[in-house]
Coordinates of C-alpha atoms in Angstrom, one line a residue:
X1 CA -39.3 -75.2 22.2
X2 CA -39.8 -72.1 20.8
X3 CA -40.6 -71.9 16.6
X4 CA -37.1 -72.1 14.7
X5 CA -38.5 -69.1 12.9
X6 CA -38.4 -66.9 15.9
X7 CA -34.8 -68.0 17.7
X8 CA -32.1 -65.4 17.5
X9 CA -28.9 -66.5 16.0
X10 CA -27.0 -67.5 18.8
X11 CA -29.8 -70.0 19.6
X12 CA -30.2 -71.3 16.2
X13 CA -26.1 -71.8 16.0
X14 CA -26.3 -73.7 19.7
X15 CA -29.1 -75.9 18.1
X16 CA -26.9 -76.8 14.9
X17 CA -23.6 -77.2 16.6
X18 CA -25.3 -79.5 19.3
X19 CA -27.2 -81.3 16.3
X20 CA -30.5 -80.8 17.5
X21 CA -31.1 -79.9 14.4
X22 CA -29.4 -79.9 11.0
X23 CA -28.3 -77.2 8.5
X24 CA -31.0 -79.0 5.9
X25 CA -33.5 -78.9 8.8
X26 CA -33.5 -74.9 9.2
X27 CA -33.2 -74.1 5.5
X28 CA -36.5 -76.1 4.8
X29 CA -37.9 -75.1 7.6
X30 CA -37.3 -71.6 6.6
X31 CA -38.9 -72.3 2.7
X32 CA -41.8 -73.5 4.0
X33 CA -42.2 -69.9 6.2
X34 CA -41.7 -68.4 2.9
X35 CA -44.1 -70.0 1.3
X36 CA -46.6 -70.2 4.4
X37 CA -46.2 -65.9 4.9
X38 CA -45.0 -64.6 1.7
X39 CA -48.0 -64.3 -0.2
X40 CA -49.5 -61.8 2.5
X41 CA -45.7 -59.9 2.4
X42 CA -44.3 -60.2 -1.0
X43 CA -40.6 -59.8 -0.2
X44 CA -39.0 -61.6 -2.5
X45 CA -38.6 -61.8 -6.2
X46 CA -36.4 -65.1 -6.5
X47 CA -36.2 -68.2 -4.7
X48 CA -32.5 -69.9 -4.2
X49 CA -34.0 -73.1 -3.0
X50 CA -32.3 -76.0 -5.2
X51 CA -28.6 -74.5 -4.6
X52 CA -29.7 -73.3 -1.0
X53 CA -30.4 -76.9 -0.1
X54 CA -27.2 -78.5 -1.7
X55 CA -25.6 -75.8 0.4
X56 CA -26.8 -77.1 3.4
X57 CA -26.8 -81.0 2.8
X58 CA -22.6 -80.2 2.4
X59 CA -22.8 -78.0 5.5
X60 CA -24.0 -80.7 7.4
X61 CA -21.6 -83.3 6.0
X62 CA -18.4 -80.7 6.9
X63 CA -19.8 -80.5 10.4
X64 CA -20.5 -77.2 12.3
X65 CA -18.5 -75.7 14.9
X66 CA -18.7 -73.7 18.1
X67 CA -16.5 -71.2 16.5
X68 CA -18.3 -71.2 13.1
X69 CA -21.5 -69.1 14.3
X70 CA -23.4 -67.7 11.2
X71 CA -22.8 -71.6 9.4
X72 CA -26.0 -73.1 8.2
X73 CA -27.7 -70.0 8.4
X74 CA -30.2 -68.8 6.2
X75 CA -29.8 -65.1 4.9
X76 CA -32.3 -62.8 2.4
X77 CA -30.3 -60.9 0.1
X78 CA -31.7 -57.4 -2.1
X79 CA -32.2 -57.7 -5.1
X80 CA -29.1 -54.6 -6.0
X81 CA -26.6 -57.2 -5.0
X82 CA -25.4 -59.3 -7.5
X83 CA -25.6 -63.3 -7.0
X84 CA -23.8 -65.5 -9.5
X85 CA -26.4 -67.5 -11.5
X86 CA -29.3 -65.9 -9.4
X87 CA -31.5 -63.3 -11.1
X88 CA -30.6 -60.0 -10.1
X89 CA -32.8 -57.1 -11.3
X90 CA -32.7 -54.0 -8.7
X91 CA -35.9 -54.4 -9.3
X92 CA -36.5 -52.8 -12.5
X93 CA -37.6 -54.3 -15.9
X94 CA -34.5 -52.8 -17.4
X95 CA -32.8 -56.0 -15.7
X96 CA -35.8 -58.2 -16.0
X97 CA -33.8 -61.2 -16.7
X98 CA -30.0 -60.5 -15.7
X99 CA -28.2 -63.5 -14.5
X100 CA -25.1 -62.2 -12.9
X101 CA -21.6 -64.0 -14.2
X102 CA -20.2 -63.2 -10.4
X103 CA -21.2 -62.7 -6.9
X104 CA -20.5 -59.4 -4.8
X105 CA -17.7 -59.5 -2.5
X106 CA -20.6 -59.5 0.3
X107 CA -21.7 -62.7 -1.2
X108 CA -18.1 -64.4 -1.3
X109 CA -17.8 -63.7 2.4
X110 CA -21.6 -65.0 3.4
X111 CA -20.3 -68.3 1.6
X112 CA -16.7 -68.3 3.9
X113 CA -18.9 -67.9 6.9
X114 CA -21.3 -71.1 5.7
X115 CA -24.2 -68.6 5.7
X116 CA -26.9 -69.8 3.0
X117 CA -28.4 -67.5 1.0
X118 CA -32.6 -68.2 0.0
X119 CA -33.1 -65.4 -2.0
X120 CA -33.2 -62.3 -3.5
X121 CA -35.6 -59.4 -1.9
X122 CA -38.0 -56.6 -3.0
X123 CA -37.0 -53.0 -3.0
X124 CA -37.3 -49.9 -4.8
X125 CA -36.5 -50.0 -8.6
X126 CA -32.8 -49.6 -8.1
X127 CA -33.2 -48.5 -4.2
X128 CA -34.7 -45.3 -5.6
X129 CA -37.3 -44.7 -3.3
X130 CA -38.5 -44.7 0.4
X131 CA -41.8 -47.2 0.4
X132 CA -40.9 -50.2 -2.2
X133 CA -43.6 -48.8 -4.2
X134 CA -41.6 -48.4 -7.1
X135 CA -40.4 -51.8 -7.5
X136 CA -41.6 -53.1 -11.2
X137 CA -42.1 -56.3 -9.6
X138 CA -44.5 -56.2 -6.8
X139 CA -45.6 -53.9 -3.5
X140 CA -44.3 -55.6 -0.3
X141 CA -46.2 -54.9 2.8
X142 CA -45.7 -54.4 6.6
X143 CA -44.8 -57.1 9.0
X144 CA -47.2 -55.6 11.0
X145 CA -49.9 -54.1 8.9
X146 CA -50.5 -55.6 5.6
X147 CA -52.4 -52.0 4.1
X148 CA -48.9 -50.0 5.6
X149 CA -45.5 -49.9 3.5
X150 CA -42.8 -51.4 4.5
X151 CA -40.5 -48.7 3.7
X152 CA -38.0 -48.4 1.6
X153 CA -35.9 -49.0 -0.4
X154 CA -35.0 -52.2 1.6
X155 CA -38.7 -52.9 2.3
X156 CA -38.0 -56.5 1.1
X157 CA -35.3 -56.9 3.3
X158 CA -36.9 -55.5 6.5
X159 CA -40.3 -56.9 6.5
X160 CA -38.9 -60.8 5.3
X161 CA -37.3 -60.5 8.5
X162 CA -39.9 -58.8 10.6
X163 CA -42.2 -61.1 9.5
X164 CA -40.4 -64.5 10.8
X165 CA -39.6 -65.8 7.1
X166 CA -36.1 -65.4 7.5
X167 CA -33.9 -64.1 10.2
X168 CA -31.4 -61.9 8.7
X169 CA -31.1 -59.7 5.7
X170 CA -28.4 -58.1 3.9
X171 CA -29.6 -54.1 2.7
X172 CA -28.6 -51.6 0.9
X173 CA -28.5 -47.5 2.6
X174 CA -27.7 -44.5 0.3
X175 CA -30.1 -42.2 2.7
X176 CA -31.5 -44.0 4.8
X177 CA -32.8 -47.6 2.9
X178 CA -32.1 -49.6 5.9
X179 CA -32.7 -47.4 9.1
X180 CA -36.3 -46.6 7.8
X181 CA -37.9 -49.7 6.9
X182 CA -36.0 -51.1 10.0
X183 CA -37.4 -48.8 12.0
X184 CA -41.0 -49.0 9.9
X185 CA -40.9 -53.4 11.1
X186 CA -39.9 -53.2 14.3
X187 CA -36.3 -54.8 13.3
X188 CA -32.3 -54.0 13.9
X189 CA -31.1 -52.3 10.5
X190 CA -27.4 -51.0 10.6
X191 CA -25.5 -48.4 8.0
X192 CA -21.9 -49.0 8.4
X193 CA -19.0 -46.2 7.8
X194 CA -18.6 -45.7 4.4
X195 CA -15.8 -47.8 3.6
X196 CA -16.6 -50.5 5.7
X197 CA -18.0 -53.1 3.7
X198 CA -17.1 -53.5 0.3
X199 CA -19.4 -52.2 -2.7
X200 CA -18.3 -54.5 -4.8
X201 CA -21.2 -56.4 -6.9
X202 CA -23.6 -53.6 -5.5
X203 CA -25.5 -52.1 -8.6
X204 CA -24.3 -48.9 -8.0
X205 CA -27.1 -45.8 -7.1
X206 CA -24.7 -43.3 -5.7
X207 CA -21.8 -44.6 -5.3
X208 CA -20.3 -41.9 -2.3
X209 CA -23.3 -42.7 -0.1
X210 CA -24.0 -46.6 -1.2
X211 CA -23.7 -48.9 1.9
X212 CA -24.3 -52.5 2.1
X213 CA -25.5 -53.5 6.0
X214 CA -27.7 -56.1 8.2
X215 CA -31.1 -56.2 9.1
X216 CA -31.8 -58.7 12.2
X217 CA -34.1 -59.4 15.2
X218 CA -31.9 -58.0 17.5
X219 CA -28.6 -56.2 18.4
X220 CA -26.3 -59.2 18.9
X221 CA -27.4 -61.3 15.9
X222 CA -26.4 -57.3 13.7
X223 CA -23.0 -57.0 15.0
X224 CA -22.3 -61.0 14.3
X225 CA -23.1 -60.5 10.8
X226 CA -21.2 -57.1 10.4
X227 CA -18.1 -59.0 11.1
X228 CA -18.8 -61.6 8.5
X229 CA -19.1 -58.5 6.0
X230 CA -17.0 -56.5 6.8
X231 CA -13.3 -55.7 5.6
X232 CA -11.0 -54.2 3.2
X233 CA -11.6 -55.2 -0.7
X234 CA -9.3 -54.5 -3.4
X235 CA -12.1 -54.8 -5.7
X236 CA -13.3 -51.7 -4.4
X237 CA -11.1 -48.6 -4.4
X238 CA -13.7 -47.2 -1.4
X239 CA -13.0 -49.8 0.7
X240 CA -11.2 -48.6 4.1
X241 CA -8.3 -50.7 5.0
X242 CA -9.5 -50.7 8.6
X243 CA -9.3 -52.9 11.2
X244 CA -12.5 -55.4 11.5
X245 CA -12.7 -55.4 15.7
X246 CA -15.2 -58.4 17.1
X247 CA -18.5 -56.2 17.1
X248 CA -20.0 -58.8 19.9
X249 CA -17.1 -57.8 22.5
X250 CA -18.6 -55.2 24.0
X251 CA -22.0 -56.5 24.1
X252 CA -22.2 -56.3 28.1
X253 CA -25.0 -53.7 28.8
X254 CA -23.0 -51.1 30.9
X255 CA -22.8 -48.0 29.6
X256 CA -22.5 -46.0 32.2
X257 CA -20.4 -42.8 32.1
X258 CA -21.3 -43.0 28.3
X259 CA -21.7 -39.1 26.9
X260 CA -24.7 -39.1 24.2
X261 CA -26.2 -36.0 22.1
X262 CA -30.0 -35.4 21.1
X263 CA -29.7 -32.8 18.3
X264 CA -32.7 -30.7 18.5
X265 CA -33.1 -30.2 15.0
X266 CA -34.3 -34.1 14.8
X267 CA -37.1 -33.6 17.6
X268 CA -39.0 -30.6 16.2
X269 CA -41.7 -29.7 13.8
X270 CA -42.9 -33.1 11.4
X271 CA -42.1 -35.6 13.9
X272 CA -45.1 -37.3 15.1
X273 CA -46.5 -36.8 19.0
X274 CA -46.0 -40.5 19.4
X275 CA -42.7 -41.1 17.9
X276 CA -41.2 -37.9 19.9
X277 CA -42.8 -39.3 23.0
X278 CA -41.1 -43.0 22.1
X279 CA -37.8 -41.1 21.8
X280 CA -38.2 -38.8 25.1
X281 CA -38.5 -42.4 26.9
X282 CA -35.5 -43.9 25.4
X283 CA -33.6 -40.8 26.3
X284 CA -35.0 -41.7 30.2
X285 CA -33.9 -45.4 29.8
X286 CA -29.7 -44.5 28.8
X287 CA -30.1 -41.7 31.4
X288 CA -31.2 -44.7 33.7
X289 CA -29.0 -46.9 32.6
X290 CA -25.7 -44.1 33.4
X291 CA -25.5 -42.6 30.2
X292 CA -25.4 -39.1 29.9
X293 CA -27.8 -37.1 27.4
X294 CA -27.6 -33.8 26.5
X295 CA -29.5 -31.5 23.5
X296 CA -26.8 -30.7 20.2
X297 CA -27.2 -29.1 17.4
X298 CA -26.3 -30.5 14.0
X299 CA -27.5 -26.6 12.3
X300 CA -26.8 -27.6 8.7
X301 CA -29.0 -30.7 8.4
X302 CA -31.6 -28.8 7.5
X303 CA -30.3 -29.0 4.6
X304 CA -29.5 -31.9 4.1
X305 CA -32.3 -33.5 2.0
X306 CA -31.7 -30.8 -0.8
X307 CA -28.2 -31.6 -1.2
X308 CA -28.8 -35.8 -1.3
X309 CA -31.1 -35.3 -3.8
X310 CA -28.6 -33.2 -6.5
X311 CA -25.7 -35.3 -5.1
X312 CA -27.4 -38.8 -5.1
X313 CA -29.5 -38.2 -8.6
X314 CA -26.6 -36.9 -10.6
X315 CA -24.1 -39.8 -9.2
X316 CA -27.5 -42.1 -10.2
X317 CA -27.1 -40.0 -14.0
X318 CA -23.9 -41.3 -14.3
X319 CA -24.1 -44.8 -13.0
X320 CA -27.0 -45.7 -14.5
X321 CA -26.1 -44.7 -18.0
X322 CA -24.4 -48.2 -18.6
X323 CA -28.4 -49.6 -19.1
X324 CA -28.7 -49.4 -22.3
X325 CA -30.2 -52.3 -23.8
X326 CA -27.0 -53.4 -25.7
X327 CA -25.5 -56.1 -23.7
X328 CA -27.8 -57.3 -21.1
X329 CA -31.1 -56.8 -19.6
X330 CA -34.1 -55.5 -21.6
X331 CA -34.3 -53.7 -25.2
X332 CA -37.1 -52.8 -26.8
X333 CA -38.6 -54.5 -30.2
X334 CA -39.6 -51.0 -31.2
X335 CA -36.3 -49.9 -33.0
X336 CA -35.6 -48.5 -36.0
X337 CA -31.5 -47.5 -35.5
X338 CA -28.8 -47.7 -33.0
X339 CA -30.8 -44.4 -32.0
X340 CA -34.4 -46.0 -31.1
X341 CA -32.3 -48.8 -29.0
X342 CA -31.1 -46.6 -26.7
X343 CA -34.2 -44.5 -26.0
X344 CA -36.7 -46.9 -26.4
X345 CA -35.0 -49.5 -24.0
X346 CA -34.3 -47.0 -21.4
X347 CA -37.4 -44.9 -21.6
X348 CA -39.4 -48.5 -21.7
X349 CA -37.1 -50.0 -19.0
X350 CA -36.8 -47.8 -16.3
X351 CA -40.1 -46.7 -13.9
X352 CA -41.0 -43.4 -13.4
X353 CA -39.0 -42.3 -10.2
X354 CA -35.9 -43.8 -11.7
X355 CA -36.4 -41.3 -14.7
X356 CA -37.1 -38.1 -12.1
X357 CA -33.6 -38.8 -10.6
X358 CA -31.2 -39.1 -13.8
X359 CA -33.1 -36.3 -15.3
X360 CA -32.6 -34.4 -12.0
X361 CA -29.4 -35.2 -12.3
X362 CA -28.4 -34.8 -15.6
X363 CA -29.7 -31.4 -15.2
X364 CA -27.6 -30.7 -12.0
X365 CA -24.3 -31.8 -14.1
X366 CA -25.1 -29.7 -16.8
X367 CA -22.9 -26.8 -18.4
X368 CA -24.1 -24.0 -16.9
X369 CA -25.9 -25.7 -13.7
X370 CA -23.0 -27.5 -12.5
X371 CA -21.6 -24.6 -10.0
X372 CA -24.9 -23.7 -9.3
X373 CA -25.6 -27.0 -8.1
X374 CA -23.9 -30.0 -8.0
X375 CA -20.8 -27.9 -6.8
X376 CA -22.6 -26.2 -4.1
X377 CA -24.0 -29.3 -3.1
X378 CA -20.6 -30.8 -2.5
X379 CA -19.8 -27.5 -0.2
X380 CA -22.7 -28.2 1.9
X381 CA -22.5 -31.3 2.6
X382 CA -18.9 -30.4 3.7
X383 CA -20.6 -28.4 6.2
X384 CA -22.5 -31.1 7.1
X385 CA -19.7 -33.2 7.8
X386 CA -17.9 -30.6 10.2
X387 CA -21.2 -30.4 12.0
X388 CA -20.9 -34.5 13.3
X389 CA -17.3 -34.2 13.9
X390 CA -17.9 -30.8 16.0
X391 CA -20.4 -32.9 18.1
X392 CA -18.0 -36.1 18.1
X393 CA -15.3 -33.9 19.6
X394 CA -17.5 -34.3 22.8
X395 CA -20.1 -37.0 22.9
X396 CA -19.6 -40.5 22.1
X397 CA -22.9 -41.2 20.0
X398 CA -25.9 -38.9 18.6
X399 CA -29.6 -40.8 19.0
X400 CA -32.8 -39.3 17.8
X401 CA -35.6 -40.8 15.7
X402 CA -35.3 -42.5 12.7
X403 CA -37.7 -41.7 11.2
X404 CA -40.6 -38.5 11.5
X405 CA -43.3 -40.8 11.5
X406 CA -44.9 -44.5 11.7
X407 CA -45.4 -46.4 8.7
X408 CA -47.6 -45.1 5.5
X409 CA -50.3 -46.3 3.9
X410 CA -49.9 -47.9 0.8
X411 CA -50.4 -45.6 -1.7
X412 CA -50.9 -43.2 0.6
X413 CA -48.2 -40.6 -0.1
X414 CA -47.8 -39.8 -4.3
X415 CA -46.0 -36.4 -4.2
X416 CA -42.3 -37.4 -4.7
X417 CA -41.1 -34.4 -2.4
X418 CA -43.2 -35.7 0.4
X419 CA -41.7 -38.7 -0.2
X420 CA -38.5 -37.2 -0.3
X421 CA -39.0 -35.3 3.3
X422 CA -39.6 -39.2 5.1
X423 CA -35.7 -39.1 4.3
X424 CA -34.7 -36.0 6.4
X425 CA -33.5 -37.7 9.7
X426 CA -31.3 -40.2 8.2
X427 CA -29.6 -38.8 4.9
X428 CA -27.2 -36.3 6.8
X429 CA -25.5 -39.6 7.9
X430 CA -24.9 -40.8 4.4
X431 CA -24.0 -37.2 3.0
X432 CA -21.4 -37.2 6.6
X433 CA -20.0 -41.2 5.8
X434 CA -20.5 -42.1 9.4
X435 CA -22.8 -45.1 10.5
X436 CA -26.0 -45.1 11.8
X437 CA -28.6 -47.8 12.9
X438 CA -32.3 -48.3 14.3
X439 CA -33.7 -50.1 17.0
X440 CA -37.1 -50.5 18.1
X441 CA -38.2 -47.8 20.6
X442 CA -41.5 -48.7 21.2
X443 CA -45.0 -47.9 19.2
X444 CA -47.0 -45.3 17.9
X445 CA -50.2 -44.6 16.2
X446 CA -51.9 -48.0 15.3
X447 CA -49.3 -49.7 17.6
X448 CA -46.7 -49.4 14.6
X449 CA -43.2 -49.6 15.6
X450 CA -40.9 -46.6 15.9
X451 CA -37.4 -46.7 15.2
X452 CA -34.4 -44.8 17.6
X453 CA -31.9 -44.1 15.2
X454 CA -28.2 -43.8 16.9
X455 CA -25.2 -42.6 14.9
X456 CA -21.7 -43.4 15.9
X457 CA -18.1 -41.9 15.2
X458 CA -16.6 -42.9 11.7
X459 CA -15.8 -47.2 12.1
X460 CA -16.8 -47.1 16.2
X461 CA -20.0 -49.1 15.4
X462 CA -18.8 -51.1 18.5
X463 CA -19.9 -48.0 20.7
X464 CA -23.2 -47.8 18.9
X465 CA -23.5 -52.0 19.5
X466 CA -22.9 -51.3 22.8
X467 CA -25.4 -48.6 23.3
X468 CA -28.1 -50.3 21.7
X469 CA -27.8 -54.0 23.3
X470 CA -27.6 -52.0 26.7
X471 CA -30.6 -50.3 25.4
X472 CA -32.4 -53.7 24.0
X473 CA -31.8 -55.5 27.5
X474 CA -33.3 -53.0 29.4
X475 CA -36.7 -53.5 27.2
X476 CA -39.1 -55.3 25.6
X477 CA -39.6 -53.6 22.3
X478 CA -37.6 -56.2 20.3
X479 CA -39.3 -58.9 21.4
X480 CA -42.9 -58.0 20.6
X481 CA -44.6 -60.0 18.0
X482 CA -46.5 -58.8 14.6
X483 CA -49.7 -60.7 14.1
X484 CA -48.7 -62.3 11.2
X485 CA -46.0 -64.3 14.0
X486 CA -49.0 -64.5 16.3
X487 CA -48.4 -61.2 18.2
X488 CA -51.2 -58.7 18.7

């Protein structure tokens, strides 16, 4: 048999159900991955193995069933979603010792589905970032090259995954957090509709293009956890009041007749040989497999990476304004007044990026700026908007890349606006609210995965589903190995 740590869901449920093995079985087998791998990854920032093990012993003593099939389940969670009684610190030293008093509405629902949460995962200081560099924690690496990033901000959550210590994760995407370090491992990373899944409990970046999604070995094992998360929320007042349809229903691999747009502004100048080459052959495979793909043009994307930037940093301004070392997290010992707490604690407790963005923001907000920018900003990204729908009106789903290039050294890339332009493929979904995911495509320089990235109409992530299983049975990608799982 196969290791536990590299069965897909569906086999891991058949095993529990059929009592091969227990609930308490696969969450210690799963610690001891942790242990075994993370200290050449560094995912995670906080272990939930007392409570995660109590969790399974009473799973196992409530029995599971057939149709139960995320129970006993192990799941990573990032560190921007709050956990009752299990540190949460967006990883920033601002929140180097919060212990949330609740649990996000994401959580509540992983706990109705008998899911088991291990623990809490690396990422950019509050998902600010594209590489998990700027966590105040630690750097997590690659799944498949330890000296590569494992992009960002959901590095944690991608490369835990990728790297056989867990087998699903739960990310955060404002532009793009979960589609790039997906496509960076090698893994399945969804963005749902805005509106989908609740926001609730997630420490807020920017809260019009914050979206809580999966990250998982494959297609199949995504959609099964989307409809454990998804659904309306009072809680939120963002949350859709949408119908939650069985994602897995249409998981059947024909897709023929299916009508599917390239846009050309995603395969042109700054997209790697290789990864263009990788996307040029999946275009062959849905055109093989009955799909029909045609070139579109999305003309206002272009801009796209200017307006996230005002739009994101001056929603991060305001959100991030309630850090202010008075009732939780860290305040500074070097304080004279009410004055010093404020500005001591915040310009000691947040990193550098962190403080780029709310003073970009601030800025952008500003009397005086605020037509110039922020406004404007909202007008393009209107444009934006209208430029999806115009496509929608004819073709089913838009694919391209997800990203323009493989995965980057460490340390490799210190200009933020560089950094920035790693973003420019996925952020037009955000700034548009529709969903978008990546699967793995194939490989490029260094035999580093590459990531198709395929956006859907707003709440039909079952077409996307179906598109990409179709896609995933017809190849092999997803089932090649990174060394540290003894692939090549």
């Amino acid at each position: 048999m196969a290791k536990l740590n590299e069965l897909n869901l569906t086999e891991l449920h058949d095993l529990l159900v059929s009592k091969e093995i227990t609930a308490t079985d696969l969450t210690e087998e799963t610690f001891a991955q942790i242990k075994e791998k993370d200290p050449k990854i560094e995912a995670f920032l906080a272990l939930n193995e007392e409570k995660a093990l109590e969790m399974a012993k009473a799973i196992d003593l409530k029995g599971i069933t057939t149709e139960n099939p995320l129970a006993g389940i192990p799941i990573g969670i990032k560190d921007n979603i709050v956990t009752k009684d299990l540190r949460t610190t967006a990883a920033s030293k601002i929140l180097y010792n919060f212990d949330p008093v609740y649990d996000a509405t994401v959580m509540e629902k992983l706990y109705q589905s008998d899911m088991i949460p291990v623990g809490k995962l690396n990422m950019d200081e509050f998902a600010m970032g594209g590489s998990t560099e700027t966590s105040y924690f630690k750097k997590t690496k690659n799944a498949w090259d330890q000296t590569k990033v494992p992009g960002g901000s959901s590095g944690g959550s991608a490369a835990a995954v990728a790297s056989g210590q867990i087998p699903v994760s739960l990310g955060s995407d404002t532009g793009g957090s979960i589609r790039q370090p997906a496509a960076f491992n090698g893994i399945v990373g969804l963005k749902p509709t805005y509106g989908r899944v609740s926001r609730f409990g997630l420490i807020a970046f920017s809260s019009s293009l914050d979206q809580i999604g999966p990250l998982t070995r494959n297609v199949k094992d995504n959609a099964l956890v989307l409809n454990a998360i998804s659904g309306l929320d009072e809680r939120d007042g963002t949350s859709a009041g949408v119908s939650v349809p069985d994602f897995t229903a249409g998981l059947t691999g024909d897709i023929k007749g299916m009508k599917i747009g390239i846009p050309k502004e995603y395969m042109g100048e700054g997209v790697q040989p290789e990864v263009r080459k990788a996307i040029e052959k999946a275009v062959a495979t849905f055109k093989e497999l009955g799909a029909t793909v045609d070139e579109v043009s999305l003309p206002h994307s272009k801009y796209g990476v200017a307006v996230y930037y005002i739009i994101a940093s001056s929603e991060a301004s305001s959100n991030l304004q309630r850090f202010d070392g008075i009732r939780y997290g860290y305040r500074s010992k070097n304080v004279q007044n009410l004055e010093d707490v404020y500005i001591n604690s915040r310009s000691e407790g947040f990193g550098l990026e962190v403080k780029r963005r709310i003073m970009l923001g601030t800025f952008s907000l500003s009397s005086g700026y605020y037509d110039a920018y922020f406004k404007k900003a909202g007008q393009v990204r209107t444009l934006i908007k209208q430029d999806f729908e115009q496509v929608f009106n004819d073709y089913d789903l838009i694919i391209g890349p997800a990203t323009p290039s493989v995965a980057f050294g460490l340390g490799e890339i210190s200009d933020p606006v560089t950094m920035y332009m790693n973003d420019i493929l996925t952020i037009p979904v955000n700034l548009a609210g529709v969903p978008g995911m990546s699967i793995p495509c194939g490989f490029g320089k260094d035999h580093l995965p590459v990531g198709l990235q395929i956006i859907g109409k707003p709440f039909d992530e079952a077409t996307m589903y179906k598109a990409a299983y179709a896609f995933e049975q017809a190849t092999d990608y997803h089932k090649e190995k990174p060394a540290i799982l003894g692939g090549k």
